[in-house]
């Protein structure tokens, strides 16, 4: 018998209970180190003995053989170990195939020890396919005894961990990241992670595990899962995440949300941060693939996206920033369509009936996710996203409305509301030093046009967005409610000097902003939240964007609002008139303290005191409460109850403010936006435009001869200016009345006649200015005896002989 066989036989005692004969084991180890070429034969012989012992159920000798193999593996790090490993793996395989749980666990433990050995030379002929399959199977063990079941499952998890460690860095090995392996490994880990759902996930950093943790399969699984993901390179992320998505689909785990969120939290914290955007892109793709799944499934995927975006570092959205928002907005629109139509065709189960509340939950989740993504972006990218979303909002006359999906105008309105809510989320916390570049005309113009819509919800959203954009120093919470503050120093406001860019921004957009504030107060459907947001907007403009000229204009707007509330022409309800008075008083109280002109503060204070005594319903404390204390009718207000424009002009003029501008009452400018918006006063707007145009029209010029201006004329103009104003008002009223009450045909005929006249004038102008090109062959005489120029083609022209070459 060869010496190596005798040495192997000697390590086995007569009674297996005695364990390995240590002295003889040392001799065998020494021999194996002295003659490494014999190592593979030692392995083959040990393997042969072990197979025989397993077949004969001599499990004591099996344990001794495995212990000997482990010791030889640890001791022998030389080039010949490759062949020895073949025998070793063959024996481990034999144990894993056995029915006895103890043998499976024994084999796994040996494999794990082997996995921790760093081999000097890679092996290209070794295959771990069997081990991946067997360990995955053990992870799903359903053994009757719960203790053994837990042990087998934990052995399976450890085995998979060992396979990953052994193969992930070995370039010659079959790629562990291939779908055929990942589709077994990942679901096995998730199955065990799910079975321990009661235990909380550990902190994001992979901490050292305590002994107690090792006893729990869920904790061990999580550690193994984190290790697997942490080793994933750029090209392997997809293969690692796809089985997770499939597992969550197959077991309907999106609906619960908690487990899906937990899985992706582990993924996001474990992978290398520069790969985060790959996971997000896969989730977006999966959302697209589930566009016809139930709302709860889609909402679950969106919630996971929300968590993933929150964890991922800045810029995690990757190179396709707008694609992320495009996908989310597309699903928002789909959800609105589903909700309005009530059902959709599902690929597997025919027509699916929609549950409205589930679609609403999905919409809210998408909007929150849009905001979460936006928060990870730098300012310049956030500006792009705001523009992108604005471009998706259907605006009558500006952006195209929704394609015909059977949802009609209600669909347009819902999409407007949803996209404006998304925009509100994106603008939340938006801070920029240069508002002029961050908020271009292409964004502000369509946004402000929404402030003119009849829909109260849309107007409120626009105000919230404007307030969010202007508030750059977190002053907004201090103005969330309207009240008369006797000393604003208690608010501890943060006020910066208005920068050059802010001055330019206000020069460009101030009139638009004032106009929308004014018109919003005119809307009868405005309620308490609208007035609170208008107050915030006025206050924040004063904080963030105010120079001396802006302050003057804001005071003029506040006084114009008081006049609006006094006006009987506007037909505002009593509550709205009281609310506008209260808004005006609260704002003048604030701006007077900001300007720090004592006489101005004194005048405002006196009016407020008088109101507190005689008419508290003109102050915010009685109006902006749950049950407003307002009278049934509002009597004519005058005198000391009102803020006086003349008095304010006088006191501010003494402090160097522009008195001429202050003395001029504020009147909002009417622009094309009124025509685009669906306001009730549309007739009024058209009539004003018609009136302006009719003044300049040729008809008018023909009717009224040029007036001779003399001293008498000027004198009459000064004396009768009041009468002229009355006549002008009456004439305007008649024009407005005509356009509001006249039949449509009459208005159309009037406009059509003017259009025809304009066309004829244009034709005359074109005839005068556009001449045919001169003809080289001179003029020709028409049949009427007039000379008429005619162009002659080149080939018909007669050239003198000298010109021909």
mmCIF file of C-alpha atoms in Angstrom, residues 693 697-699 747-766:
data_model
loop_
_atom_site.group_PDB
_atom_site.id
_atom_site.type_symbol
_atom_site.label_atom_id
_atom_site.label_comp_id
_atom_site.label_asym_id
_atom_site.label_seq_id
_atom_site.Cartn_x
_atom_site.Cartn_y
_atom_site.Cartn_z
ATOM 1 C CA UNK A 693 -58.304 100.300 -32.141
ATOM 2 C CA UNK A 697 -58.919 103.473 -37.361
ATOM 3 C CA UNK A 698 -59.179 105.346 -40.680
ATOM 4 C CA UNK A 699 -62.997 105.512 -40.289
ATOM 5 C CA UNK A 747 -70.554 91.640 -32.958
ATOM 6 C CA UNK A 748 -69.245 89.255 -35.635
ATOM 7 C CA UNK A 749 -70.541 91.546 -38.423
ATOM 8 C CA UNK A 750 -68.912 94.569 -36.785
ATOM 9 C CA UNK A 751 -65.538 92.805 -36.439
ATOM 10 C CA UNK A 752 -65.860 91.262 -39.935
ATOM 11 C CA UNK A 753 -66.491 94.662 -41.549
ATOM 12 C CA UNK A 754 -63.403 96.083 -39.902
ATOM 13 C CA UNK A 755 -61.324 93.085 -40.995
ATOM 14 C CA UNK A 756 -62.511 93.529 -44.607
ATOM 15 C CA UNK A 757 -61.642 97.207 -44.506
ATOM 16 C CA UNK A 758 -58.181 96.419 -43.139
ATOM 17 C CA UNK A 759 -57.621 93.911 -45.960
ATOM 18 C CA UNK A 760 -58.603 96.441 -48.623
ATOM 19 C CA UNK A 761 -56.205 99.018 -47.159
ATOM 20 C CA UNK A 762 -53.420 96.408 -47.136
ATOM 21 C CA UNK A 763 -54.129 95.604 -50.798
ATOM 22 C CA UNK A 764 -53.820 99.303 -51.654
ATOM 23 C CA UNK A 765 -50.491 99.514 -49.842
ATOM 24 C CA UNK A 766 -49.153 96.414 -51.601
#
